[in-house]
Amino acid sequence: MKQRTSDEIIHAADDIDWMVNEYYEQCKSKHIQRILEIGGWELGYLPEEYWNEAGVRELIENWPAEADDPPPFIPGPENTSDVVALTEIIGQYDLSGDPEFPQASEHEYFAVLALELVGWFVHHAQQPPDLNRAGWCAIEAMDALCYAERLQQVAGLLDELSSERNKLSVLKGDIESASNEKAKEKISLQAAKAARKRHEETDSMRQEVIDYWEQHINPKLSAEKAALGMAGAFPLSHRTVRDYIAAHKKTLKVR
């Protein structure tokens, strides 16, 4: 509240009075609507031709003194504190868009209400003192202040949670990116096994070619001619057979 001007605080106090009165009016309207929709004992005090919104409202707002029953309980200034009323209604409104109390938060409104109640406490405590009202205002001011502090703490926790959530979101993105890169570097197990099998089959076939060459082909022949002489003996191309023989002859140091 230290950053707020006196004009902003006065404007917020006016908004609080409006919201509190709006809450009481909403409660009254809902009660009247309920009576009209499903009936109620209150209709027993009205002629049937007055069973409409205007008639029921007149009855509720001007309860007959001679009635056997007390008036129905409807939240109002005589039975409900401004703190309770503001708590019930403030969530209906977007508080951040008021240019005369910019970027407001709920806890600030309750802080303003506490300040207003302190003012009423001072007023009732002065001569002639009304200690009952002064005491009630003091208690309500404490309730409003405690609620404001609680809202501020909750707002702080929500900000921290939001910050941590953002950090986790970034971390999750980094992990997913790293996982995707790692996945690109990996090959499937089946692909690896297939590659290994092909390699083993190649080694086996190479050895068969070498064995055949050693047993049936004149080692003095060039690799090219030896491969021609082995044509059709293996399901391999002429070039592959030639390369196998040439590589083997190098290990034997035979031309």
Coordinates of N, CA and C in Angstrom, one line a residue:
M1 N 0.8 -1.2 0.0 CA 0.0 0.0 0.0 C 0.9 1.3 0.0
K2 N 2.1 1.1 0.3 CA 3.0 2.3 0.4 C 3.1 3.0 -1.0
Q3 N 3.0 2.2 -2.0 CA 3.1 2.8 -3.4 C 1.8 3.4 -3.9
R4 N 0.7 3.3 -3.2 CA -0.6 3.8 -3.6 C -0.7 5.2 -3.1
T5 N -1.4 6.0 -4.0 CA -1.7 7.4 -3.7 C -3.0 7.5 -2.9
S6 N -3.2 8.6 -2.2 CA -4.4 8.8 -1.4 C -5.7 8.7 -2.3
D7 N -5.6 9.2 -3.6 CA -6.7 9.1 -4.5 C -7.0 7.7 -4.9
E8 N -6.0 6.9 -5.1 CA -6.2 5.5 -5.4 C -6.8 4.8 -4.3
I9 N -6.4 5.0 -3.0 CA -7.0 4.4 -1.9 C -8.4 4.8 -1.7
I10 N -8.7 6.0 -1.9 CA -10.1 6.5 -1.8 C -11.0 5.8 -2.9
H11 N -10.4 5.7 -4.1 CA -11.2 5.1 -5.2 C -11.4 3.6 -4.8
A12 N -10.4 2.9 -4.3 CA -10.6 1.5 -3.9 C -11.6 1.4 -2.8
A13 N -11.7 2.3 -1.9 CA -12.7 2.3 -0.8 C -14.1 2.4 -1.4
D14 N -14.2 3.3 -2.4 CA -15.5 3.4 -3.0 C -15.9 2.1 -3.8
D15 N -14.9 1.5 -4.4 CA -15.2 0.2 -5.1 C -15.6 -0.9 -4.1
I16 N -15.0 -0.9 -2.9 CA -15.3 -1.8 -1.9 C -16.8 -1.7 -1.5
D17 N -17.2 -0.4 -1.2 CA -18.5 -0.1 -0.8 C -19.5 -0.6 -1.9
W18 N -19.1 -0.4 -3.1 CA -20.0 -0.8 -4.2 C -20.1 -2.3 -4.3
M19 N -19.0 -3.0 -4.2 CA -19.0 -4.5 -4.2 C -19.8 -5.1 -3.1
V20 N -19.6 -4.5 -1.9 CA -20.3 -5.0 -0.7 C -21.8 -4.9 -0.9
N21 N -22.2 -3.7 -1.3 CA -23.7 -3.5 -1.5 C -24.2 -4.3 -2.7
E22 N -23.4 -4.6 -3.7 CA -23.8 -5.5 -4.8 C -23.9 -6.9 -4.3
Y23 N -23.1 -7.3 -3.4 CA -23.2 -8.7 -2.8 C -24.6 -8.8 -2.1
Y24 N -24.9 -7.8 -1.2 CA -26.2 -7.8 -0.5 C -27.3 -7.9 -1.5
E25 N -27.3 -7.1 -2.5 CA -28.3 -7.0 -3.5 C -28.5 -8.4 -4.3
Q26 N -27.3 -9.0 -4.6 CA -27.4 -10.3 -5.3 C -28.0 -11.3 -4.4
C27 N -27.7 -11.3 -3.1 CA -28.3 -12.3 -2.1 C -29.8 -12.1 -2.0
K28 N -30.2 -10.8 -2.0 CA -31.6 -10.5 -1.9 C -32.3 -11.0 -3.2
S29 N -31.8 -10.7 -4.3 CA -32.4 -11.0 -5.6 C -32.5 -12.6 -5.8
K30 N -31.4 -13.3 -5.3 CA -31.4 -14.7 -5.4 C -32.5 -15.3 -4.5
H31 N -32.7 -14.7 -3.3 CA -33.7 -15.2 -2.4 C -35.1 -15.0 -3.0
I32 N -35.3 -13.8 -3.6 CA -36.6 -13.5 -4.2 C -36.9 -14.4 -5.3
Q33 N -35.9 -14.7 -6.1 CA -36.0 -15.6 -7.3 C -36.4 -17.0 -6.8
R34 N -35.7 -17.4 -5.8 CA -36.0 -18.8 -5.2 C -37.5 -18.9 -4.8
I35 N -38.0 -17.9 -4.1 CA -39.3 -17.9 -3.7 C -40.3 -18.0 -4.8
L36 N -40.0 -17.2 -5.9 CA -40.9 -17.2 -7.1 C -40.8 -18.5 -7.8
E37 N -39.7 -19.2 -7.8 CA -39.5 -20.4 -8.6 C -40.1 -21.6 -7.8
I38 N -39.8 -21.7 -6.6 CA -40.2 -23.0 -5.8 C -41.1 -22.7 -4.7
G39 N -41.5 -21.4 -4.5 CA -42.4 -21.1 -3.4 C -41.7 -20.9 -2.1
G40 N -42.4 -20.4 -1.1 CA -41.8 -20.2 0.2 C -42.8 -19.7 1.2
W41 N -42.5 -19.9 2.4 CA -43.5 -19.5 3.5 C -43.8 -18.0 3.5
E42 N -42.8 -17.3 2.9 CA -43.0 -15.8 2.9 C -44.3 -15.4 2.1
L43 N -44.6 -16.2 1.1 CA -45.8 -15.9 0.3 C -47.1 -15.9 1.1
G44 N -47.1 -16.5 2.2 CA -48.3 -16.5 3.1 C -48.6 -15.2 3.6
Y45 N -47.7 -14.2 3.6 CA -47.9 -12.9 4.0 C -48.3 -11.9 2.9
L46 N -48.5 -12.5 1.7 CA -48.9 -11.7 0.5 C -50.2 -12.2 -0.1
P47 N -51.1 -11.3 -0.6 CA -52.2 -11.8 -1.4 C -51.6 -12.4 -2.7
E48 N -52.3 -13.3 -3.3 CA -51.8 -14.0 -4.4 C -51.5 -13.1 -5.6
E49 N -52.2 -12.0 -5.7 CA -52.0 -11.1 -6.9 C -50.6 -10.3 -6.7
Y50 N -50.0 -10.4 -5.5 CA -48.7 -9.8 -5.3 C -47.6 -10.8 -5.4
W51 N -47.9 -12.0 -5.9 CA -46.8 -13.0 -6.0 C -46.0 -12.8 -7.2
N52 N -45.3 -11.7 -7.2 CA -44.4 -11.3 -8.3 C -43.2 -10.7 -7.7
E53 N -42.2 -10.4 -8.5 CA -40.9 -9.9 -8.0 C -41.1 -8.6 -7.2
A54 N -41.9 -7.7 -7.7 CA -42.1 -6.4 -7.0 C -42.8 -6.6 -5.7
G55 N -43.8 -7.5 -5.7 CA -44.5 -7.7 -4.4 C -43.6 -8.4 -3.4
V56 N -42.9 -9.5 -3.8 CA -42.0 -10.2 -2.8 C -40.9 -9.2 -2.4
R57 N -40.3 -8.4 -3.2 CA -39.3 -7.5 -2.8 C -39.8 -6.5 -1.8
E58 N -41.0 -6.0 -2.0 CA -41.6 -5.0 -1.1 C -41.7 -5.7 0.3
L59 N -42.2 -6.9 0.3 CA -42.4 -7.7 1.5 C -41.0 -7.9 2.3
I60 N -40.0 -8.3 1.5 CA -38.7 -8.6 2.1 C -38.1 -7.3 2.7
E61 N -38.2 -6.2 1.9 CA -37.5 -5.0 2.3 C -38.3 -4.2 3.4
N62 N -39.6 -4.5 3.6 CA -40.4 -3.9 4.6 C -41.2 -4.9 5.3
W63 N -40.5 -5.7 6.1 CA -41.2 -6.9 6.8 C -42.2 -6.3 7.8
P64 N -43.4 -6.8 7.7 CA -44.5 -6.3 8.6 C -44.2 -6.6 10.1
A65 N -44.3 -5.6 10.9 CA -44.0 -5.7 12.3 C -45.0 -6.7 13.0
E66 N -46.2 -6.8 12.5 CA -47.1 -7.7 13.1 C -47.0 -9.2 12.6
A67 N -46.0 -9.5 11.8 CA -45.8 -10.8 11.3 C -45.4 -11.8 12.5
D68 N -45.9 -13.0 12.4 CA -45.6 -14.0 13.5 C -44.2 -14.5 13.3
D69 N -43.7 -14.5 12.1 CA -42.3 -15.0 11.8 C -41.3 -13.8 11.7
P70 N -40.1 -14.1 12.1 CA -39.1 -13.1 11.8 C -38.8 -13.0 10.3
P71 N -38.2 -12.0 9.8 CA -37.9 -11.9 8.4 C -36.9 -13.0 8.0
P72 N -36.9 -13.5 6.8 CA -36.0 -14.5 6.4 C -34.5 -14.0 6.5
F73 N -33.6 -14.9 6.7 CA -32.2 -14.5 6.8 C -31.7 -14.3 5.4
I74 N -31.3 -13.1 5.1 CA -30.7 -12.7 3.9 C -29.4 -11.9 4.2
P75 N -28.2 -12.3 3.7 CA -27.1 -11.5 4.1 C -27.3 -10.0 3.8
G76 N -27.0 -9.2 4.8 CA -27.1 -7.7 4.6 C -26.2 -7.0 5.6
P77 N -26.2 -5.7 5.6 CA -25.3 -5.0 6.5 C -25.6 -5.2 8.0
E78 N -26.9 -5.6 8.3 CA -27.3 -5.7 9.7 C -26.9 -7.1 10.2
N79 N -26.5 -8.1 9.4 CA -26.1 -9.4 9.9 C -24.9 -10.0 9.3
T80 N -24.2 -9.3 8.4 CA -23.0 -9.8 7.7 C -22.0 -8.7 7.6
S81 N -20.8 -9.1 8.0 CA -19.7 -8.1 8.0 C -19.2 -7.8 6.5
D82 N -18.7 -6.6 6.4 CA -18.2 -6.2 5.1 C -17.0 -7.1 4.6
V83 N -16.3 -7.6 5.6 CA -15.2 -8.6 5.3 C -15.7 -9.8 4.6
V84 N -16.8 -10.4 5.2 CA -17.4 -11.6 4.7 C -18.0 -11.3 3.3
A85 N -18.7 -10.2 3.2 CA -19.3 -9.8 1.9 C -18.3 -9.6 0.8
L86 N -17.2 -8.9 1.1 CA -16.2 -8.7 0.1 C -15.5 -10.0 -0.3
T87 N -15.3 -10.9 0.7 CA -14.7 -12.2 0.4 C -15.6 -13.0 -0.5
E88 N -16.9 -12.9 -0.4 CA -17.8 -13.7 -1.2 C -17.9 -13.1 -2.6
I89 N -17.7 -11.8 -2.8 CA -18.0 -11.3 -4.1 C -16.8 -10.9 -5.0
I90 N -15.7 -10.6 -4.3 CA -14.6 -10.0 -5.0 C -14.0 -10.9 -6.2
G91 N -14.2 -12.2 -6.0 CA -13.8 -13.1 -7.1 C -14.5 -13.0 -8.4
Q92 N -15.6 -12.3 -8.4 CA -16.4 -12.1 -9.6 C -15.8 -11.1 -10.6
Y93 N -14.9 -10.3 -10.1 CA -14.4 -9.2 -10.9 C -12.9 -9.3 -11.2
D94 N -12.6 -8.8 -12.4 CA -11.2 -8.6 -12.8 C -10.7 -7.3 -12.3
L95 N -9.9 -7.3 -11.3 CA -9.4 -6.1 -10.6 C -8.3 -5.4 -11.2
S96 N -7.7 -6.0 -12.2 CA -6.5 -5.4 -12.8 C -6.7 -4.3 -13.8
G97 N -8.0 -4.2 -14.3 CA -8.2 -3.3 -15.4 C -8.7 -1.9 -15.0
D98 N -8.7 -1.6 -13.7 CA -9.2 -0.3 -13.3 C -8.1 0.8 -13.3
P99 N -8.2 1.8 -14.2 CA -7.1 2.8 -14.4 C -7.0 3.6 -13.1
E100 N -8.0 3.7 -12.3 CA -7.9 4.6 -11.1 C -7.3 3.8 -9.9
F101 N -7.2 2.5 -10.1 CA -6.5 1.7 -9.1 C -5.8 0.6 -9.8
P102 N -4.8 1.0 -10.6 CA -4.1 0.1 -11.6 C -3.4 -1.1 -11.0
Q103 N -3.5 -2.2 -11.8 CA -2.8 -3.4 -11.4 C -3.1 -3.9 -10.0
A104 N -4.4 -3.7 -9.6 CA -4.8 -4.1 -8.2 C -4.8 -5.6 -8.0
S105 N -4.6 -6.0 -6.8 CA -4.8 -7.4 -6.4 C -5.7 -7.5 -5.2
E106 N -6.3 -8.6 -5.0 CA -7.3 -8.8 -4.0 C -6.8 -8.4 -2.6
H107 N -5.6 -8.7 -2.3 CA -5.1 -8.4 -0.9 C -5.1 -6.9 -0.7
E108 N -4.9 -6.1 -1.7 CA -4.9 -4.6 -1.6 C -6.3 -4.1 -1.2
Y109 N -7.3 -4.7 -1.7 CA -8.7 -4.3 -1.4 C -9.0 -4.6 0.1
F110 N -8.5 -5.7 0.5 CA -8.8 -6.0 2.0 C -7.9 -5.1 2.9
A111 N -6.7 -4.8 2.4 CA -5.9 -3.8 3.2 C -6.6 -2.5 3.3
V112 N -7.2 -2.0 2.2 CA -7.9 -0.8 2.2 C -9.1 -0.9 3.1
L113 N -9.8 -2.0 3.0 CA -11.0 -2.2 3.9 C -10.5 -2.1 5.4
A114 N -9.4 -2.7 5.7 CA -8.9 -2.7 7.1 C -8.6 -1.2 7.5
L115 N -8.0 -0.5 6.6 CA -7.7 0.9 6.8 C -9.0 1.7 7.1
E116 N -10.0 1.4 6.3 CA -11.3 2.1 6.4 C -12.0 1.8 7.8
L117 N -11.9 0.5 8.2 CA -12.4 0.1 9.5 C -11.7 0.7 10.6
V118 N -10.4 0.9 10.5 CA -9.6 1.6 11.5 C -10.1 3.0 11.7
G119 N -10.4 3.6 10.5 CA -11.0 5.0 10.6 C -12.3 5.0 11.3
W120 N -13.1 4.0 11.1 CA -14.4 4.0 11.8 C -14.2 3.7 13.3
F121 N -13.2 2.9 13.6 CA -12.9 2.6 15.0 C -12.5 3.9 15.7
V122 N -11.7 4.7 15.1 CA -11.3 6.0 15.7 C -12.5 6.9 15.8
H123 N -13.4 6.9 14.8 CA -14.6 7.7 14.9 C -15.5 7.3 16.0
H124 N -15.7 6.0 16.2 CA -16.6 5.6 17.3 C -16.0 5.6 18.7
A125 N -14.6 5.7 18.7 CA -14.0 5.7 20.0 C -13.9 7.2 20.5
Q126 N -14.2 8.1 19.7 CA -14.1 9.5 20.2 C -15.4 9.9 20.9
Q127 N -15.3 11.0 21.6 CA -16.5 11.5 22.3 C -17.6 11.9 21.4
P128 N -18.9 11.5 21.8 CA -19.2 10.5 22.8 C -18.8 9.1 22.3
P129 N -18.1 8.3 23.1 CA -17.7 7.0 22.6 C -18.8 6.0 22.5
D130 N -18.7 5.2 21.4 CA -19.6 4.1 21.2 C -18.7 2.8 21.2
L131 N -18.4 2.3 22.4 CA -17.4 1.3 22.6 C -17.8 0.0 21.8
N132 N -19.1 -0.3 21.8 CA -19.5 -1.5 21.1 C -19.2 -1.5 19.6
R133 N -19.5 -0.3 19.0 CA -19.2 -0.2 17.6 C -17.7 -0.1 17.3
A134 N -17.0 0.6 18.3 CA -15.6 0.8 18.1 C -14.9 -0.6 18.2
G135 N -15.3 -1.4 19.2 CA -14.7 -2.7 19.3 C -15.0 -3.6 18.1
W136 N -16.2 -3.5 17.6 CA -16.6 -4.3 16.4 C -15.7 -3.9 15.2
C137 N -15.5 -2.6 15.1 CA -14.7 -2.1 13.9 C -13.2 -2.6 14.1
A138 N -12.8 -2.6 15.3 CA -11.4 -3.1 15.6 C -11.2 -4.6 15.2
I139 N -12.2 -5.4 15.6 CA -12.2 -6.8 15.3 C -12.2 -7.0 13.8
E140 N -13.1 -6.3 13.1 CA -13.3 -6.4 11.7 C -12.0 -6.0 10.9
A141 N -11.4 -4.9 11.5 CA -10.2 -4.4 10.8 C -9.1 -5.5 10.9
M142 N -9.0 -6.2 12.1 CA -8.0 -7.2 12.2 C -8.3 -8.4 11.3
D143 N -9.6 -8.7 11.1 CA -10.0 -9.8 10.2 C -9.6 -9.4 8.8
A144 N -9.9 -8.2 8.4 CA -9.6 -7.8 7.0 C -8.1 -7.8 6.8
L145 N -7.3 -7.3 7.8 CA -5.8 -7.3 7.6 C -5.2 -8.7 7.6
C146 N -5.7 -9.6 8.4 CA -5.2 -11.0 8.4 C -5.6 -11.6 7.1
Y147 N -6.8 -11.4 6.6 CA -7.1 -12.0 5.3 C -6.3 -11.4 4.2
A148 N -6.0 -10.1 4.2 CA -5.1 -9.5 3.2 C -3.7 -10.1 3.2
E149 N -3.2 -10.3 4.4 CA -1.9 -10.9 4.5 C -1.9 -12.4 4.0
R150 N -3.0 -13.1 4.3 CA -3.1 -14.5 3.8 C -3.1 -14.5 2.3
L151 N -3.9 -13.6 1.7 CA -4.0 -13.5 0.3 C -2.7 -13.2 -0.3
Q152 N -1.9 -12.3 0.3 CA -0.6 -11.9 -0.2 C 0.3 -13.0 -0.2
Q153 N 0.3 -13.8 0.9 CA 1.1 -15.0 1.0 C 0.8 -16.0 -0.1
V154 N -0.5 -16.2 -0.3 CA -0.9 -17.2 -1.3 C -0.5 -16.7 -2.7
A155 N -0.7 -15.4 -2.9 CA -0.2 -14.8 -4.2 C 1.3 -15.0 -4.4
G156 N 2.0 -14.8 -3.3 CA 3.5 -15.1 -3.4 C 3.8 -16.5 -3.7
L157 N 3.1 -17.4 -3.1 CA 3.3 -18.8 -3.3 C 3.0 -19.2 -4.8
L158 N 1.9 -18.6 -5.2 CA 1.4 -18.9 -6.6 C 2.5 -18.4 -7.6
D159 N 3.1 -17.2 -7.3 CA 4.1 -16.7 -8.2 C 5.3 -17.6 -8.2
E160 N 5.7 -18.1 -7.0 CA 6.8 -19.0 -6.9 C 6.5 -20.3 -7.7
L161 N 5.3 -20.8 -7.5 CA 4.9 -22.1 -8.2 C 5.0 -21.8 -9.7
S162 N 4.5 -20.7 -10.2 CA 4.5 -20.4 -11.6 C 5.9 -20.3 -12.1
S163 N 6.8 -19.7 -11.3 CA 8.2 -19.6 -11.7 C 8.8 -21.0 -11.8
E164 N 8.5 -21.8 -10.8 CA 9.1 -23.2 -10.8 C 8.5 -24.0 -12.0
R165 N 7.2 -23.7 -12.3 CA 6.6 -24.4 -13.4 C 7.3 -24.1 -14.7
N166 N 7.6 -22.8 -14.8 CA 8.3 -22.3 -16.0 C 9.7 -22.9 -16.2
K167 N 10.4 -23.0 -15.0 CA 11.7 -23.6 -15.0 C 11.6 -25.1 -15.4
L168 N 10.6 -25.8 -14.8 CA 10.4 -27.2 -15.2 C 10.0 -27.4 -16.6
S169 N 9.2 -26.4 -17.2 CA 8.9 -26.5 -18.6 C 10.1 -26.4 -19.5
V170 N 11.0 -25.4 -19.1 CA 12.2 -25.2 -19.9 C 13.1 -26.5 -19.8
L171 N 13.2 -27.0 -18.5 CA 14.0 -28.2 -18.3 C 13.5 -29.4 -19.1
K172 N 12.1 -29.5 -19.1 CA 11.5 -30.6 -19.8 C 11.8 -30.5 -21.3
G173 N 11.8 -29.2 -21.8 CA 12.1 -29.0 -23.2 C 13.5 -29.4 -23.5
D174 N 14.4 -29.0 -22.6 CA 15.9 -29.4 -22.8 C 16.1 -30.9 -22.8
I175 N 15.4 -31.6 -21.8 CA 15.5 -33.0 -21.7 C 14.9 -33.7 -23.0
E176 N 13.8 -33.2 -23.5 CA 13.2 -33.8 -24.7 C 14.1 -33.6 -25.9
S177 N 14.7 -32.4 -26.0 CA 15.6 -32.1 -27.1 C 16.8 -33.0 -27.0
A178 N 17.4 -33.2 -25.8 CA 18.5 -34.0 -25.7 C 18.2 -35.5 -26.0
S179 N 17.0 -35.9 -25.6 CA 16.5 -37.3 -25.8 C 16.4 -37.5 -27.3
N180 N 15.8 -36.5 -28.0 CA 15.6 -36.6 -29.4 C 17.0 -36.7 -30.2
E181 N 17.9 -35.9 -29.7 CA 19.3 -36.0 -30.3 C 19.9 -37.3 -30.0
K182 N 19.7 -37.8 -28.8 CA 20.3 -39.1 -28.5 C 19.7 -40.2 -29.3
A183 N 18.3 -40.1 -29.5 CA 17.6 -41.1 -30.2 C 18.1 -41.2 -31.7
K184 N 18.5 -40.0 -32.2 CA 19.0 -40.0 -33.6 C 20.3 -40.7 -33.7
E185 N 21.1 -40.6 -32.6 CA 22.4 -41.3 -32.6 C 22.3 -42.8 -32.4
K186 N 21.2 -43.2 -31.9 CA 21.0 -44.7 -31.6 C 20.5 -45.4 -32.9
I187 N 20.8 -46.7 -32.9 CA 20.2 -47.5 -33.9 C 19.4 -48.6 -33.1
S188 N 18.4 -49.1 -33.8 CA 17.6 -50.1 -33.1 C 18.3 -51.4 -32.8
L189 N 17.9 -52.1 -31.8 CA 18.5 -53.4 -31.5 C 18.4 -54.3 -32.6
Q190 N 17.2 -54.4 -33.3 CA 17.0 -55.3 -34.4 C 18.0 -54.9 -35.6
A191 N 18.1 -53.6 -35.8 CA 19.0 -53.2 -36.9 C 20.5 -53.6 -36.6
A192 N 20.9 -53.4 -35.3 CA 22.2 -53.8 -34.9 C 22.5 -55.3 -35.1
K193 N 21.4 -56.1 -34.7 CA 21.6 -57.5 -34.8 C 21.6 -58.0 -36.3
A194 N 20.8 -57.3 -37.1 CA 20.8 -57.7 -38.5 C 22.2 -57.3 -39.1
A195 N 22.7 -56.2 -38.7 CA 24.0 -55.8 -39.3 C 25.1 -56.7 -38.8
R196 N 25.0 -57.2 -37.6 CA 26.0 -58.1 -37.1 C 25.9 -59.5 -37.9
K197 N 24.6 -59.9 -38.1 CA 24.4 -61.1 -38.9 C 25.0 -61.0 -40.3
R198 N 24.8 -59.9 -40.9 CA 25.3 -59.7 -42.3 C 26.8 -59.7 -42.3
H199 N 27.4 -59.1 -41.2 CA 28.8 -59.1 -41.1 C 29.4 -60.5 -41.0
E200 N 28.7 -61.3 -40.1 CA 29.2 -62.7 -39.9 C 29.0 -63.5 -41.2
E201 N 27.9 -63.3 -41.9 CA 27.7 -64.0 -43.1 C 28.8 -63.7 -44.2
T202 N 29.1 -62.4 -44.2 CA 30.2 -61.9 -45.1 C 31.5 -62.6 -44.8
D203 N 31.8 -62.6 -43.5 CA 33.1 -63.2 -43.1 C 33.1 -64.7 -43.5
S204 N 32.0 -65.4 -43.2 CA 31.9 -66.8 -43.6 C 32.1 -67.0 -45.1
M205 N 31.4 -66.2 -45.9 CA 31.5 -66.3 -47.3 C 32.9 -66.0 -47.8
R206 N 33.5 -65.0 -47.2 CA 34.9 -64.7 -47.6 C 35.8 -65.9 -47.3
Q207 N 35.6 -66.5 -46.2 CA 36.5 -67.7 -45.8 C 36.3 -68.8 -46.8
E208 N 35.0 -69.0 -47.2 CA 34.7 -70.1 -48.2 C 35.4 -69.8 -49.5
V209 N 35.4 -68.5 -49.9 CA 36.1 -68.2 -51.2 C 37.6 -68.5 -51.1
I210 N 38.2 -68.1 -50.0 CA 39.6 -68.3 -49.8 C 40.0 -69.8 -49.7
D211 N 39.1 -70.5 -49.0 CA 39.4 -72.0 -49.0 C 39.3 -72.6 -50.3
Y212 N 38.3 -72.2 -51.1 CA 38.2 -72.8 -52.5 C 39.4 -72.4 -53.3
W213 N 39.8 -71.1 -53.2 CA 40.9 -70.7 -54.0 C 42.2 -71.4 -53.7
E214 N 42.4 -71.7 -52.4 CA 43.6 -72.4 -51.9 C 43.6 -73.9 -52.4
Q215 N 42.4 -74.4 -52.5 CA 42.3 -75.9 -52.8 C 42.3 -76.1 -54.4
H216 N 41.7 -75.2 -55.1 CA 41.4 -75.5 -56.5 C 42.1 -74.5 -57.5
I217 N 42.6 -73.5 -57.1 CA 43.1 -72.5 -58.1 C 44.6 -72.3 -57.9
N218 N 45.3 -72.2 -59.1 CA 46.7 -72.0 -59.1 C 47.0 -70.6 -58.4
P219 N 47.8 -70.6 -57.4 CA 48.1 -69.3 -56.7 C 48.9 -68.4 -57.5
K220 N 49.5 -68.9 -58.6 CA 50.2 -67.9 -59.5 C 49.4 -67.1 -60.4
L221 N 48.1 -67.5 -60.5 CA 47.2 -66.7 -61.3 C 46.8 -65.4 -60.6
S222 N 46.6 -64.4 -61.4 CA 46.2 -63.1 -60.8 C 44.9 -63.2 -60.2
A223 N 44.6 -62.3 -59.3 CA 43.2 -62.3 -58.6 C 42.1 -62.2 -59.7
E224 N 42.4 -61.4 -60.7 CA 41.4 -61.2 -61.8 C 41.1 -62.5 -62.5
K225 N 42.1 -63.3 -62.9 CA 42.0 -64.6 -63.6 C 41.4 -65.6 -62.6
A226 N 41.9 -65.6 -61.4 CA 41.4 -66.6 -60.4 C 39.9 -66.4 -60.2
A227 N 39.4 -65.2 -60.2 CA 38.0 -64.9 -60.0 C 37.2 -65.4 -61.2
L228 N 37.8 -65.2 -62.4 CA 37.1 -65.7 -63.6 C 37.0 -67.3 -63.5
G229 N 38.0 -67.9 -63.0 CA 38.0 -69.4 -62.9 C 37.0 -69.9 -61.8
M230 N 36.6 -69.0 -60.9 CA 35.7 -69.4 -59.9 C 34.3 -68.9 -60.1
A231 N 34.1 -68.4 -61.3 CA 32.8 -67.8 -61.7 C 31.7 -68.9 -61.5
G232 N 30.6 -68.5 -60.8 CA 29.5 -69.4 -60.6 C 29.6 -70.2 -59.4
A233 N 30.8 -70.3 -58.8 CA 31.0 -71.1 -57.6 C 30.3 -70.5 -56.3
F234 N 30.2 -69.2 -56.3 CA 29.6 -68.6 -55.2 C 28.6 -67.5 -55.6
P235 N 27.6 -67.3 -54.8 CA 26.6 -66.2 -55.1 C 27.1 -64.8 -54.9
L236 N 28.2 -64.6 -55.5 CA 28.9 -63.3 -55.3 C 29.3 -62.7 -56.7
S237 N 29.5 -61.4 -56.8 CA 29.9 -60.8 -58.0 C 31.4 -61.1 -58.3
H238 N 31.7 -61.0 -59.6 CA 33.1 -61.3 -60.0 C 34.0 -60.3 -59.2
R239 N 33.6 -59.1 -59.0 CA 34.5 -58.1 -58.4 C 34.7 -58.4 -56.9
T240 N 33.6 -58.9 -56.2 CA 33.8 -59.3 -54.8 C 34.7 -60.4 -54.6
V241 N 34.6 -61.5 -55.5 CA 35.5 -62.6 -55.4 C 36.9 -62.2 -55.7
R242 N 37.1 -61.3 -56.7 CA 38.4 -60.9 -57.0 C 39.1 -60.1 -55.8
D243 N 38.3 -59.2 -55.2 CA 38.8 -58.4 -54.1 C 39.1 -59.3 -52.9
Y244 N 38.3 -60.4 -52.6 CA 38.6 -61.3 -51.5 C 40.0 -62.0 -51.8
I245 N 40.2 -62.4 -53.0 CA 41.4 -63.2 -53.4 C 42.6 -62.2 -53.3
A246 N 42.4 -61.0 -53.8 CA 43.5 -60.0 -53.8 C 44.0 -59.7 -52.4
A247 N 43.0 -59.5 -51.5 CA 43.3 -59.1 -50.1 C 44.0 -60.3 -49.4
H248 N 43.6 -61.5 -49.7 CA 44.2 -62.7 -49.1 C 45.6 -62.9 -49.6
K249 N 45.8 -62.7 -50.9 CA 47.2 -62.8 -51.5 C 48.2 -61.8 -50.9
K250 N 47.7 -60.6 -50.5 CA 48.5 -59.7 -49.9 C 49.0 -60.1 -48.5
T251 N 48.1 -60.8 -47.8 CA 48.5 -61.3 -46.5 C 49.5 -62.4 -46.6
L252 N 49.5 -63.1 -47.8 CA 50.4 -64.2 -48.0 C 51.7 -63.7 -48.8
K253 N 51.6 -62.4 -49.2 CA 52.7 -61.8 -49.9 C 52.9 -62.6 -51.2
V254 N 51.8 -62.9 -51.9 CA 51.8 -63.6 -53.1 C 51.2 -62.7 -54.2
R255 N 51.9 -62.6 -55.3 CA 51.4 -61.8 -56.4 C 50.5 -62.6 -57.3

